[in-house]
Structure formats: structure tokens, C-alpha cells
């Protein structure tokens, strides 16, 4: 037999060994199917789906109720100019927040139907956005704390109300600290989290 | 109502497929069950979304099985990201043979052992290799796998080859 013929024969034999191995693995893989109680699975899935829908509806209804309450105050209650401005600004926020939450949840669900690479990229963007939200929250908290500090200084100097403003500053300092710690932790963990997802791609 | 019945039928039909995918990614039985339920819910939501969009989510899908496998794999990867327990279940997780469907006494004991070795071996592979091999063992073509994973067919072929080499090595090392 020629050398070429021998090579072809070797390749064919090696291919058939690979196919045999794959067939064995496929059979073993099917054999390893964990038992599933489908009735119970469907029941649990239905229940989980119902709870999710209920939670979504509750969030939306709560937001709507708060907005309607604020709107009622603005339209039907005698308010000072300051109160009128405050409630006018507050009115759309809860319902907008509820709608935004619904939109985010829908987006997350849709991500599950993407191909795996796109879903992983979506996860990476989500992690980066999460850090961005915490950064914005931190800036917001610091800005509020600074505003509170200015008010506290003014009130302490004018009215000697040390305890009240001191307590408010202290409580808000704790909030700022917690938000800062959370932001720092997320920022420190982000590169490793992104790298882990990259490894899955 | 008709839609719910259809989805229920679908879950019944593809529960074993989802269970196998869950077992490939998670060794702990209770976490596996949780994952199967999460997959079922994701599949349900995906089909609901697809019917709302007039089935547009299915366009380009080779079959319902491909669609279910893709959603289930996404959920499994999501689970791995969330749990961050890959290290735990590759080292600590033990395959529980009492939970397999092979209850018949006529089943070959060697086949059971092979199944155990295979699952343990699969869980030791990197996620990207585990995915292609699990899908290949499920009977999907390389083209279908490429579409599910969002990579080129040539990349799938490379991964399959690497995955087979690594799995052969791992299974050779197992007692």
C-alpha cells in the first residue's frame, strides 16, 4: 500500500475513533439526565410567574397611587407656593420610577433570548451601568449632605439648634458613608467581574 | 388559555433538556432544581414575549428546541455569574446518581459510571468549552451552536476540538 493510502487509512481510523467516543459521550450525557417532576416544575413556574407579575403590578400601582396622591394635593388642597412647587415636582417621579422599573425588567427578560455572546456583553454593560448609578447616587448624596451642612450651619448660628441639626447631619453622614463604601466595593470588584465574563466568551 | 397549555406542553417536553443543561453547570442538586425552575420561567417569559411580538423572536431559529436550549444556556451562564460558585461545584460538587432518570435495573452499570464521569468532567471545563460540548452532546449541529452562542462556525469547531481534548484528558485522570 502507498504512503498516501496508509495516511488516508490512519485518518479514517482516527475519525471513526472520534465518532465512537462522541457517540459514547452522547449516550452517557443522556443517561445523566437528572429526574424532573414536570408537574411540580410547571406548578412552581406558574407560581413564580404569578408572584413576579404581582410584584410588578404592585410596584406600578404603588407608584401610581403616590403620584395620584401628590396630584390631588396640588389640584385640590390649599398649598403655599413652596408646597405647590414641591408636590408638582414630586408628582411624576413615583409613576416614572415604576415605569422605568418595568422597562428595565422587560429589558432583562429580553436579554435571555439573545445569543450567549450578546447576553454576556449585556451583563458587562449592566455591571458598568450599576457602578455608574452608584457613582451618581454618591454624588447626589454628597451634594445633599453639603446642602444639609449649609442649612445646619445657618440654623445653628441663628437659632442654636445643635441637637436637631447635629443628629440630621450624623444620620446623613452614615448614608453617605454606606453609599461610598458600596461604590468603592463595586469599583474594586468590577475589573475582576468583567474579566470573568470575558473568560466565558 | 390555549397559549398557557402550549407552554406547559413545551416545558414538559423540554424539561429533561433543561435538566441536563442545569446539571452541566451546577452540581448541587437543590441549586440545580432552582436553576431548572429559573430556566422554565425564562422560557415561559421568552415564549410569551415571542407570541406578543408575533413570533418575531423565533425568526432565524432553527427549531423550538434551539430556542429553548439558547434561553436555558443563557440562564445557566447567568446563574454562574450570579452565584460565583464555579470553583465550588467543580471541586466540591458530587454527581448524585440517585437523581438520574435511569432507574431501570436493565441499565448498564458501566454506562452509569460513564455518565457520572462525563458530568463531573464537563463541569471541570471552562464555561466556553463546556457550552459547546454540552450542546454538541445534545445533538445540535455546529451551525446551530454557532447561532446560539453568537460566534462563528469555525470558532465552534475550534472550541469543540479543544473541549474534546480537555475532556478526554480529565476523564483519563479520573479514578
PDB file of N, CA and C in Angstrom, chain A residues 17-110:
ATOM      1  N   UNK A  17     -12.671   6.577  15.460  1.00  0.00           N
ATOM      2  CA  UNK A  17     -12.486   6.521  16.925  1.00  0.00           C
ATOM      3  C   UNK A  17     -13.130   7.732  17.587  1.00  0.00           C
ATOM      4  N   UNK A  18     -12.919   8.909  16.965  1.00  0.00           N
ATOM      5  CA  UNK A  18     -13.508  10.151  17.498  1.00  0.00           C
ATOM      6  C   UNK A  18     -15.027  10.083  17.488  1.00  0.00           C
ATOM      7  N   UNK A  19     -15.572   9.580  16.373  1.00  0.00           N
ATOM      8  CA  UNK A  19     -17.024   9.465  16.265  1.00  0.00           C
ATOM      9  C   UNK A  19     -17.568   8.504  17.317  1.00  0.00           C
ATOM     10  N   UNK A  20     -16.820   7.426  17.534  1.00  0.00           N
ATOM     11  CA  UNK A  20     -17.252   6.434  18.524  1.00  0.00           C
ATOM     12  C   UNK A  20     -17.247   7.052  19.931  1.00  0.00           C
ATOM     13  N   UNK A  21     -16.185   7.814  20.199  1.00  0.00           N
ATOM     14  CA  UNK A  21     -16.078   8.473  21.505  1.00  0.00           C
ATOM     15  C   UNK A  21     -17.227   9.458  21.704  1.00  0.00           C
ATOM     16  N   UNK A  22     -17.523  10.223  20.647  1.00  0.00           N
ATOM     17  CA  UNK A  22     -18.606  11.197  20.725  1.00  0.00           C
ATOM     18  C   UNK A  22     -19.948  10.494  20.959  1.00  0.00           C
ATOM     19  N   UNK A  23     -20.138   9.396  20.262  1.00  0.00           N
ATOM     20  CA  UNK A  23     -21.389   8.645  20.402  1.00  0.00           C
ATOM     21  C   UNK A  23     -21.526   8.118  21.841  1.00  0.00           C
ATOM     22  N   UNK A  24     -20.397   7.652  22.401  1.00  0.00           N
ATOM     23  CA  UNK A  24     -20.411   7.163  23.798  1.00  0.00           C
ATOM     24  C   UNK A  24     -20.744   8.295  24.757  1.00  0.00           C
ATOM     25  N   UNK A  25     -20.115   9.421  24.527  1.00  0.00           N
ATOM     26  CA  UNK A  25     -20.380  10.581  25.397  1.00  0.00           C
ATOM     27  C   UNK A  25     -21.830  11.032  25.293  1.00  0.00           C
ATOM     28  N   UNK A  26     -22.329  11.030  24.049  1.00  0.00           N
ATOM     29  CA  UNK A  26     -23.729  11.467  23.858  1.00  0.00           C
ATOM     30  C   UNK A  26     -24.671  10.556  24.629  1.00  0.00           C
ATOM     31  N   UNK A  27     -24.382   9.273  24.555  1.00  0.00           N
ATOM     32  CA  UNK A  27     -25.219   8.307  25.254  1.00  0.00           C
ATOM     33  C   UNK A  27     -25.111   8.515  26.779  1.00  0.00           C
ATOM     34  N   UNK A  28     -23.868   8.712  27.254  1.00  0.00           N
ATOM     35  CA  UNK A  28     -23.651   8.927  28.693  1.00  0.00           C
ATOM     36  C   UNK A  28     -24.306  10.229  29.158  1.00  0.00           C
ATOM     37  N   UNK A  29     -24.262  11.228  28.294  1.00  0.00           N
ATOM     38  CA  UNK A  29     -24.833  12.532  28.630  1.00  0.00           C
ATOM     39  C   UNK A  29     -26.346  12.417  28.817  1.00  0.00           C
ATOM     40  N   UNK A  30     -26.988  11.686  27.902  1.00  0.00           N
ATOM     41  CA  UNK A  30     -28.442  11.499  28.002  1.00  0.00           C
ATOM     42  C   UNK A  30     -28.780  10.667  29.239  1.00  0.00           C
ATOM     43  N   UNK A  31     -27.895   9.692  29.536  1.00  0.00           N
ATOM     44  CA  UNK A  31     -28.104   8.838  30.714  1.00  0.00           C
ATOM     45  C   UNK A  31     -28.069   9.661  32.004  1.00  0.00           C
ATOM     46  N   UNK A  32     -27.282  10.733  31.979  1.00  0.00           N
ATOM     47  CA  UNK A  32     -27.085  11.539  33.194  1.00  0.00           C
ATOM     48  C   UNK A  32     -28.197  12.552  33.423  1.00  0.00           C
ATOM     49  N   UNK A  33     -29.293  12.438  32.667  1.00  0.00           N
ATOM     50  CA  UNK A  33     -30.396  13.389  32.830  1.00  0.00           C
ATOM     51  C   UNK A  33     -30.965  13.325  34.248  1.00  0.00           C
ATOM     52  N   UNK A  34     -30.888  14.422  34.996  1.00  0.00           N
ATOM     53  CA  UNK A  34     -31.476  14.396  36.340  1.00  0.00           C
ATOM     54  C   UNK A  34     -32.995  14.237  36.251  1.00  0.00           C
ATOM     55  N   UNK A  35     -33.575  13.575  37.235  1.00  0.00           N
ATOM     56  CA  UNK A  35     -35.021  13.375  37.203  1.00  0.00           C
ATOM     57  C   UNK A  35     -35.721  14.709  37.452  1.00  0.00           C
ATOM     58  N   UNK A  36     -36.794  14.939  36.725  1.00  0.00           N
ATOM     59  CA  UNK A  36     -37.561  16.183  36.909  1.00  0.00           C
ATOM     60  C   UNK A  36     -39.028  15.827  37.087  1.00  0.00           C
ATOM     61  N   UNK A  37     -39.606  16.346  38.166  1.00  0.00           N
ATOM     62  CA  UNK A  37     -41.046  16.186  38.368  1.00  0.00           C
ATOM     63  C   UNK A  37     -41.709  17.322  37.586  1.00  0.00           C
ATOM     64  N   UNK A  38     -42.151  17.018  36.365  1.00  0.00           N
ATOM     65  CA  UNK A  38     -42.636  18.094  35.486  1.00  0.00           C
ATOM     66  C   UNK A  38     -43.898  18.779  36.027  1.00  0.00           C
ATOM     67  N   UNK A  39     -44.771  17.990  36.675  1.00  0.00           N
ATOM     68  CA  UNK A  39     -45.999  18.597  37.221  1.00  0.00           C
ATOM     69  C   UNK A  39     -45.642  19.656  38.251  1.00  0.00           C
ATOM     70  N   UNK A  40     -44.724  19.251  39.139  1.00  0.00           N
ATOM     71  CA  UNK A  40     -44.308  20.168  40.196  1.00  0.00           C
ATOM     72  C   UNK A  40     -43.552  21.361  39.598  1.00  0.00           C
ATOM     73  N   UNK A  41     -42.742  21.078  38.562  1.00  0.00           N
ATOM     74  CA  UNK A  41     -41.984  22.158  37.903  1.00  0.00           C
ATOM     75  C   UNK A  41     -42.939  23.196  37.303  1.00  0.00           C
ATOM     76  N   UNK A  42     -43.966  22.710  36.616  1.00  0.00           N
ATOM     77  CA  UNK A  42     -44.931  23.628  35.988  1.00  0.00           C
ATOM     78  C   UNK A  42     -45.678  24.423  37.057  1.00  0.00           C
ATOM     79  N   UNK A  43     -46.038  23.717  38.140  1.00  0.00           N
ATOM     80  CA  UNK A  43     -46.764  24.382  39.233  1.00  0.00           C
ATOM     81  C   UNK A  43     -45.891  25.497  39.848  1.00  0.00           C
ATOM     82  N   UNK A  44     -44.623  25.152  40.122  1.00  0.00           N
ATOM     83  CA  UNK A  44     -43.707  26.130  40.721  1.00  0.00           C
ATOM     84  C   UNK A  44     -43.433  27.295  39.769  1.00  0.00           C
ATOM     85  N   UNK A  45     -43.303  26.957  38.485  1.00  0.00           N
ATOM     86  CA  UNK A  45     -43.034  28.017  37.497  1.00  0.00           C
ATOM     87  C   UNK A  45     -44.223  28.966  37.397  1.00  0.00           C
ATOM     88  N   UNK A  46     -45.428  28.371  37.407  1.00  0.00           N
ATOM     89  CA  UNK A  46     -46.651  29.196  37.352  1.00  0.00           C
ATOM     90  C   UNK A  46     -46.701  30.137  38.551  1.00  0.00           C
ATOM     91  N   UNK A  47     -46.393  29.554  39.717  1.00  0.00           N
ATOM     92  CA  UNK A  47     -46.444  30.328  40.953  1.00  0.00           C
ATOM     93  C   UNK A  47     -45.398  31.449  40.925  1.00  0.00           C
ATOM     94  N   UNK A  48     -44.175  31.119  40.461  1.00  0.00           N
ATOM     95  CA  UNK A  48     -43.109  32.132  40.387  1.00  0.00           C
ATOM     96  C   UNK A  48     -43.495  33.238  39.408  1.00  0.00           C
ATOM     97  N   UNK A  49     -44.140  32.841  38.303  1.00  0.00           N
ATOM     98  CA  UNK A  49     -44.556  33.806  37.280  1.00  0.00           C
ATOM     99  C   UNK A  49     -45.633  34.735  37.847  1.00  0.00           C
ATOM    100  N   UNK A  50     -46.563  34.118  38.594  1.00  0.00           N
ATOM    101  CA  UNK A  50     -47.641  34.906  39.201  1.00  0.00           C
ATOM    102  C   UNK A  50     -47.071  35.918  40.203  1.00  0.00           C
ATOM    103  N   UNK A  51     -46.114  35.437  41.040  1.00  0.00           N
ATOM    104  CA  UNK A  51     -45.503  36.326  42.041  1.00  0.00           C
ATOM    105  C   UNK A  51     -44.782  37.485  41.367  1.00  0.00           C
ATOM    106  N   UNK A  52     -44.076  37.174  40.273  1.00  0.00           N
ATOM    107  CA  UNK A  52     -43.363  38.225  39.537  1.00  0.00           C
ATOM    108  C   UNK A  52     -44.332  39.262  38.988  1.00  0.00           C
ATOM    109  N   UNK A  53     -45.426  38.769  38.407  1.00  0.00           N
ATOM    110  CA  UNK A  53     -46.428  39.676  37.824  1.00  0.00           C
ATOM    111  C   UNK A  53     -47.055  40.527  38.920  1.00  0.00           C
ATOM    112  N   UNK A  54     -47.331  39.861  40.060  1.00  0.00           N
ATOM    113  CA  UNK A  54     -47.941  40.556  41.193  1.00  0.00           C
ATOM    114  C   UNK A  54     -47.013  41.645  41.718  1.00  0.00           C
ATOM    115  N   UNK A  55     -45.730  41.307  41.830  1.00  0.00           N
ATOM    116  CA  UNK A  55     -44.738  42.270  42.328  1.00  0.00           C
ATOM    117  C   UNK A  55     -44.650  43.467  41.373  1.00  0.00           C
ATOM    118  N   UNK A  56     -44.615  43.161  40.072  1.00  0.00           N
ATOM    119  CA  UNK A  56     -44.547  44.217  39.060  1.00  0.00           C
ATOM    120  C   UNK A  56     -45.760  45.128  39.134  1.00  0.00           C
ATOM    121  N   UNK A  57     -46.948  44.496  39.253  1.00  0.00           N
ATOM    122  CA  UNK A  57     -48.197  45.259  39.316  1.00  0.00           C
ATOM    123  C   UNK A  57     -48.240  46.093  40.598  1.00  0.00           C
ATOM    124  N   UNK A  58     -47.761  45.505  41.716  1.00  0.00           N
ATOM    125  CA  UNK A  58     -47.761  46.213  42.999  1.00  0.00           C
ATOM    126  C   UNK A  58     -46.860  47.454  42.930  1.00  0.00           C
ATOM    127  N   UNK A  59     -45.650  47.260  42.363  1.00  0.00           N
ATOM    128  CA  UNK A  59     -44.698  48.380  42.231  1.00  0.00           C
ATOM    129  C   UNK A  59     -45.317  49.516  41.422  1.00  0.00           C
ATOM    130  N   UNK A  60     -45.943  49.128  40.312  1.00  0.00           N
ATOM    131  CA  UNK A  60     -46.542  50.114  39.412  1.00  0.00           C
ATOM    132  C   UNK A  60     -47.725  50.817  40.094  1.00  0.00           C
ATOM    133  N   UNK A  61     -48.570  50.015  40.776  1.00  0.00           N
ATOM    134  CA  UNK A  61     -49.756  50.563  41.451  1.00  0.00           C
ATOM    135  C   UNK A  61     -49.346  51.502  42.584  1.00  0.00           C
ATOM    136  N   UNK A  62     -48.292  51.104  43.310  1.00  0.00           N
ATOM    137  CA  UNK A  62     -47.813  51.938  44.421  1.00  0.00           C
ATOM    138  C   UNK A  62     -47.316  53.285  43.899  1.00  0.00           C
ATOM    139  N   UNK A  63     -46.544  53.230  42.834  1.00  0.00           N
ATOM    140  CA  UNK A  63     -46.023  54.457  42.214  1.00  0.00           C
ATOM    141  C   UNK A  63     -47.155  55.341  41.755  1.00  0.00           C
ATOM    142  N   UNK A  64     -48.145  54.711  41.128  1.00  0.00           N
ATOM    143  CA  UNK A  64     -49.295  55.435  40.602  1.00  0.00           C
ATOM    144  C   UNK A  64     -50.087  56.075  41.746  1.00  0.00           C
ATOM    145  N   UNK A  65     -50.268  55.316  42.840  1.00  0.00           N
ATOM    146  CA  UNK A  65     -51.032  55.810  43.987  1.00  0.00           C
ATOM    147  C   UNK A  65     -50.359  57.038  44.599  1.00  0.00           C
ATOM    148  N   UNK A  66     -49.033  56.979  44.754  1.00  0.00           N
ATOM    149  CA  UNK A  66     -48.309  58.120  45.345  1.00  0.00           C
ATOM    150  C   UNK A  66     -48.422  59.327  44.421  1.00  0.00           C
ATOM    151  N   UNK A  67     -48.273  59.081  43.109  1.00  0.00           N
ATOM    152  CA  UNK A  67     -48.375  60.190  42.151  1.00  0.00           C
ATOM    153  C   UNK A  67     -49.766  60.813  42.174  1.00  0.00           C
ATOM    154  N   UNK A  68     -50.789  59.954  42.239  1.00  0.00           N
ATOM    155  CA  UNK A  68     -52.180  60.454  42.267  1.00  0.00           C
ATOM    156  C   UNK A  68     -52.414  61.269  43.545  1.00  0.00           C
ATOM    157  N   UNK A  69     -51.854  60.777  44.647  1.00  0.00           N
ATOM    158  CA  UNK A  69     -51.998  61.499  45.925  1.00  0.00           C
ATOM    159  C   UNK A  69     -51.356  62.879  45.837  1.00  0.00           C
ATOM    160  N   UNK A  70     -50.145  62.933  45.257  1.00  0.00           N
ATOM    161  CA  UNK A  70     -49.445  64.221  45.101  1.00  0.00           C
ATOM    162  C   UNK A  70     -50.256  65.150  44.191  1.00  0.00           C
ATOM    163  N   UNK A  71     -50.802  64.581  43.126  1.00  0.00           N
ATOM    164  CA  UNK A  71     -51.582  65.369  42.173  1.00  0.00           C
ATOM    165  C   UNK A  71     -52.852  65.917  42.833  1.00  0.00           C
ATOM    166  N   UNK A  72     -53.464  65.077  43.677  1.00  0.00           N
ATOM    167  CA  UNK A  72     -54.674  65.508  44.394  1.00  0.00           C
ATOM    168  C   UNK A  72     -54.353  66.718  45.283  1.00  0.00           C
ATOM    169  N   UNK A  73     -53.204  66.633  45.961  1.00  0.00           N
ATOM    170  CA  UNK A  73     -52.800  67.745  46.830  1.00  0.00           C
ATOM    171  C   UNK A  73     -52.606  69.021  46.005  1.00  0.00           C
ATOM    172  N   UNK A  74     -51.916  68.862  44.869  1.00  0.00           N
ATOM    173  CA  UNK A  74     -51.621  70.020  44.018  1.00  0.00           C
ATOM    174  C   UNK A  74     -52.916  70.648  43.491  1.00  0.00           C
ATOM    175  N   UNK A  75     -53.867  69.785  43.101  1.00  0.00           N
ATOM    176  CA  UNK A  75     -55.089  70.292  42.467  1.00  0.00           C
ATOM    177  C   UNK A  75     -56.156  70.780  43.450  1.00  0.00           C
ATOM    178  N   UNK A  76     -56.282  70.064  44.574  1.00  0.00           N
ATOM    179  CA  UNK A  76     -57.441  70.338  45.438  1.00  0.00           C
ATOM    180  C   UNK A  76     -57.134  70.895  46.831  1.00  0.00           C
ATOM    181  N   UNK A  77     -55.886  70.910  47.232  1.00  0.00           N
ATOM    182  CA  UNK A  77     -55.576  71.390  48.588  1.00  0.00           C
ATOM    183  C   UNK A  77     -55.001  72.808  48.520  1.00  0.00           C
ATOM    184  N   UNK A  78     -55.322  73.607  49.541  1.00  0.00           N
ATOM    185  CA  UNK A  78     -54.715  74.946  49.575  1.00  0.00           C
ATOM    186  C   UNK A  78     -53.246  74.839  50.020  1.00  0.00           C
ATOM    187  N   UNK A  79     -52.347  75.119  49.132  1.00  0.00           N
ATOM    188  CA  UNK A  79     -50.920  74.945  49.446  1.00  0.00           C
ATOM    189  C   UNK A  79     -50.182  76.274  49.343  1.00  0.00           C
ATOM    190  N   UNK A  80     -49.087  76.361  50.088  1.00  0.00           N
ATOM    191  CA  UNK A  80     -48.233  77.546  49.945  1.00  0.00           C
ATOM    192  C   UNK A  80     -47.471  77.403  48.631  1.00  0.00           C
ATOM    193  N   UNK A  81     -46.844  78.453  48.181  1.00  0.00           N
ATOM    194  CA  UNK A  81     -46.101  78.402  46.900  1.00  0.00           C
ATOM    195  C   UNK A  81     -45.007  77.337  46.966  1.00  0.00           C
ATOM    196  N   UNK A  82     -44.342  77.277  48.116  1.00  0.00           N
ATOM    197  CA  UNK A  82     -43.255  76.306  48.287  1.00  0.00           C
ATOM    198  C   UNK A  82     -43.804  74.878  48.195  1.00  0.00           C
ATOM    199  N   UNK A  83     -44.914  74.613  48.906  1.00  0.00           N
ATOM    200  CA  UNK A  83     -45.528  73.267  48.890  1.00  0.00           C
ATOM    201  C   UNK A  83     -46.016  72.917  47.488  1.00  0.00           C
ATOM    202  N   UNK A  84     -46.607  73.908  46.822  1.00  0.00           N
ATOM    203  CA  UNK A  84     -47.122  73.675  45.478  1.00  0.00           C
ATOM    204  C   UNK A  84     -45.980  73.256  44.538  1.00  0.00           C
ATOM    205  N   UNK A  85     -44.866  73.971  44.650  1.00  0.00           N
ATOM    206  CA  UNK A  85     -43.704  73.658  43.812  1.00  0.00           C
ATOM    207  C   UNK A  85     -43.181  72.247  44.123  1.00  0.00           C
ATOM    208  N   UNK A  86     -43.065  71.969  45.443  1.00  0.00           N
ATOM    209  CA  UNK A  86     -42.519  70.674  45.890  1.00  0.00           C
ATOM    210  C   UNK A  86     -43.379  69.518  45.367  1.00  0.00           C
ATOM    211  N   UNK A  87     -44.702  69.593  45.582  1.00  0.00           N
ATOM    212  CA  UNK A  87     -45.580  68.481  45.163  1.00  0.00           C
ATOM    213  C   UNK A  87     -45.708  68.385  43.638  1.00  0.00           C
ATOM    214  N   UNK A  88     -45.596  69.526  42.952  1.00  0.00           N
ATOM    215  CA  UNK A  88     -45.639  69.500  41.480  1.00  0.00           C
ATOM    216  C   UNK A  88     -44.432  68.734  40.935  1.00  0.00           C
ATOM    217  N   UNK A  89     -43.283  68.974  41.582  1.00  0.00           N
ATOM    218  CA  UNK A  89     -42.065  68.283  41.140  1.00  0.00           C
ATOM    219  C   UNK A  89     -42.154  66.799  41.500  1.00  0.00           C
ATOM    220  N   UNK A  90     -42.706  66.523  42.692  1.00  0.00           N
ATOM    221  CA  UNK A  90     -42.763  65.127  43.173  1.00  0.00           C
ATOM    222  C   UNK A  90     -43.751  64.267  42.376  1.00  0.00           C
ATOM    223  N   UNK A  91     -44.832  64.880  41.900  1.00  0.00           N
ATOM    224  CA  UNK A  91     -45.927  64.107  41.273  1.00  0.00           C
ATOM    225  C   UNK A  91     -45.489  63.070  40.226  1.00  0.00           C
ATOM    226  N   UNK A  92     -44.720  63.460  39.221  1.00  0.00           N
ATOM    227  CA  UNK A  92     -44.424  62.443  38.186  1.00  0.00           C
ATOM    228  C   UNK A  92     -43.359  61.414  38.603  1.00  0.00           C
ATOM    229  N   UNK A  93     -42.584  61.724  39.662  1.00  0.00           N
ATOM    230  CA  UNK A  93     -41.429  60.863  39.991  1.00  0.00           C
ATOM    231  C   UNK A  93     -41.821  59.415  40.322  1.00  0.00           C
ATOM    232  N   UNK A  94     -42.768  59.167  41.258  1.00  0.00           N
ATOM    233  CA  UNK A  94     -43.066  57.753  41.589  1.00  0.00           C
ATOM    234  C   UNK A  94     -43.572  56.929  40.407  1.00  0.00           C
ATOM    235  N   UNK A  95     -44.469  57.512  39.615  1.00  0.00           N
ATOM    236  CA  UNK A  95     -45.008  56.750  38.484  1.00  0.00           C
ATOM    237  C   UNK A  95     -43.932  56.548  37.411  1.00  0.00           C
ATOM    238  N   UNK A  96     -43.090  57.571  37.231  1.00  0.00           N
ATOM    239  CA  UNK A  96     -41.988  57.437  36.262  1.00  0.00           C
ATOM    240  C   UNK A  96     -41.024  56.347  36.723  1.00  0.00           C
ATOM    241  N   UNK A  97     -40.771  56.302  38.020  1.00  0.00           N
ATOM    242  CA  UNK A  97     -39.877  55.296  38.576  1.00  0.00           C
ATOM    243  C   UNK A  97     -40.461  53.887  38.365  1.00  0.00           C
ATOM    244  N   UNK A  98     -41.766  53.766  38.567  1.00  0.00           N
ATOM    245  CA  UNK A  98     -42.454  52.481  38.371  1.00  0.00           C
ATOM    246  C   UNK A  98     -42.355  52.025  36.916  1.00  0.00           C
ATOM    247  N   UNK A  99     -42.568  52.980  35.993  1.00  0.00           N
ATOM    248  CA  UNK A  99     -42.491  52.645  34.555  1.00  0.00           C
ATOM    249  C   UNK A  99     -41.055  52.270  34.178  1.00  0.00           C
ATOM    250  N   UNK A 100     -40.099  53.028  34.728  1.00  0.00           N
ATOM    251  CA  UNK A 100     -38.690  52.744  34.442  1.00  0.00           C
ATOM    252  C   UNK A 100     -38.319  51.334  34.942  1.00  0.00           C
ATOM    253  N   UNK A 101     -38.787  50.984  36.146  1.00  0.00           N
ATOM    254  CA  UNK A 101     -38.528  49.652  36.716  1.00  0.00           C
ATOM    255  C   UNK A 101     -39.091  48.553  35.823  1.00  0.00           C
ATOM    256  N   UNK A 102     -40.318  48.791  35.315  1.00  0.00           N
ATOM    257  CA  UNK A 102     -40.969  47.830  34.429  1.00  0.00           C
ATOM    258  C   UNK A 102     -40.155  47.659  33.145  1.00  0.00           C
ATOM    259  N   UNK A 103     -39.680  48.780  32.601  1.00  0.00           N
ATOM    260  CA  UNK A 103     -38.898  48.769  31.364  1.00  0.00           C
ATOM    261  C   UNK A 103     -37.579  48.015  31.555  1.00  0.00           C
ATOM    262  N   UNK A 104     -36.931  48.257  32.706  1.00  0.00           N
ATOM    263  CA  UNK A 104     -35.661  47.573  32.994  1.00  0.00           C
ATOM    264  C   UNK A 104     -35.879  46.062  33.096  1.00  0.00           C
ATOM    265  N   UNK A 105     -36.965  45.670  33.781  1.00  0.00           N
ATOM    266  CA  UNK A 105     -37.252  44.226  33.939  1.00  0.00           C
ATOM    267  C   UNK A 105     -37.519  43.566  32.584  1.00  0.00           C
ATOM    268  N   UNK A 106     -38.280  44.289  31.733  1.00  0.00           N
ATOM    269  CA  UNK A 106     -38.564  43.742  30.400  1.00  0.00           C
ATOM    270  C   UNK A 106     -37.277  43.570  29.591  1.00  0.00           C
ATOM    271  N   UNK A 107     -36.375  44.543  29.726  1.00  0.00           N
ATOM    272  CA  UNK A 107     -35.100  44.508  29.017  1.00  0.00           C
ATOM    273  C   UNK A 107     -34.275  43.308  29.481  1.00  0.00           C
ATOM    274  N   UNK A 108     -34.302  43.072  30.800  1.00  0.00           N
ATOM    275  CA  UNK A 108     -33.560  41.937  31.345  1.00  0.00           C
ATOM    276  C   UNK A 108     -34.119  40.619  30.828  1.00  0.00           C
ATOM    277  N   UNK A 109     -35.440  40.534  30.735  1.00  0.00           N
ATOM    278  CA  UNK A 109     -36.060  39.307  30.230  1.00  0.00           C
ATOM    279  C   UNK A 109     -35.699  39.091  28.763  1.00  0.00           C
ATOM    280  N   UNK A 110     -35.727  40.200  27.999  1.00  0.00           N
ATOM    281  CA  UNK A 110     -35.408  40.088  26.572  1.00  0.00           C
ATOM    282  C   UNK A 110     -33.965  39.631  26.361  1.00  0.00           C
TER     283      UNK A 110
END
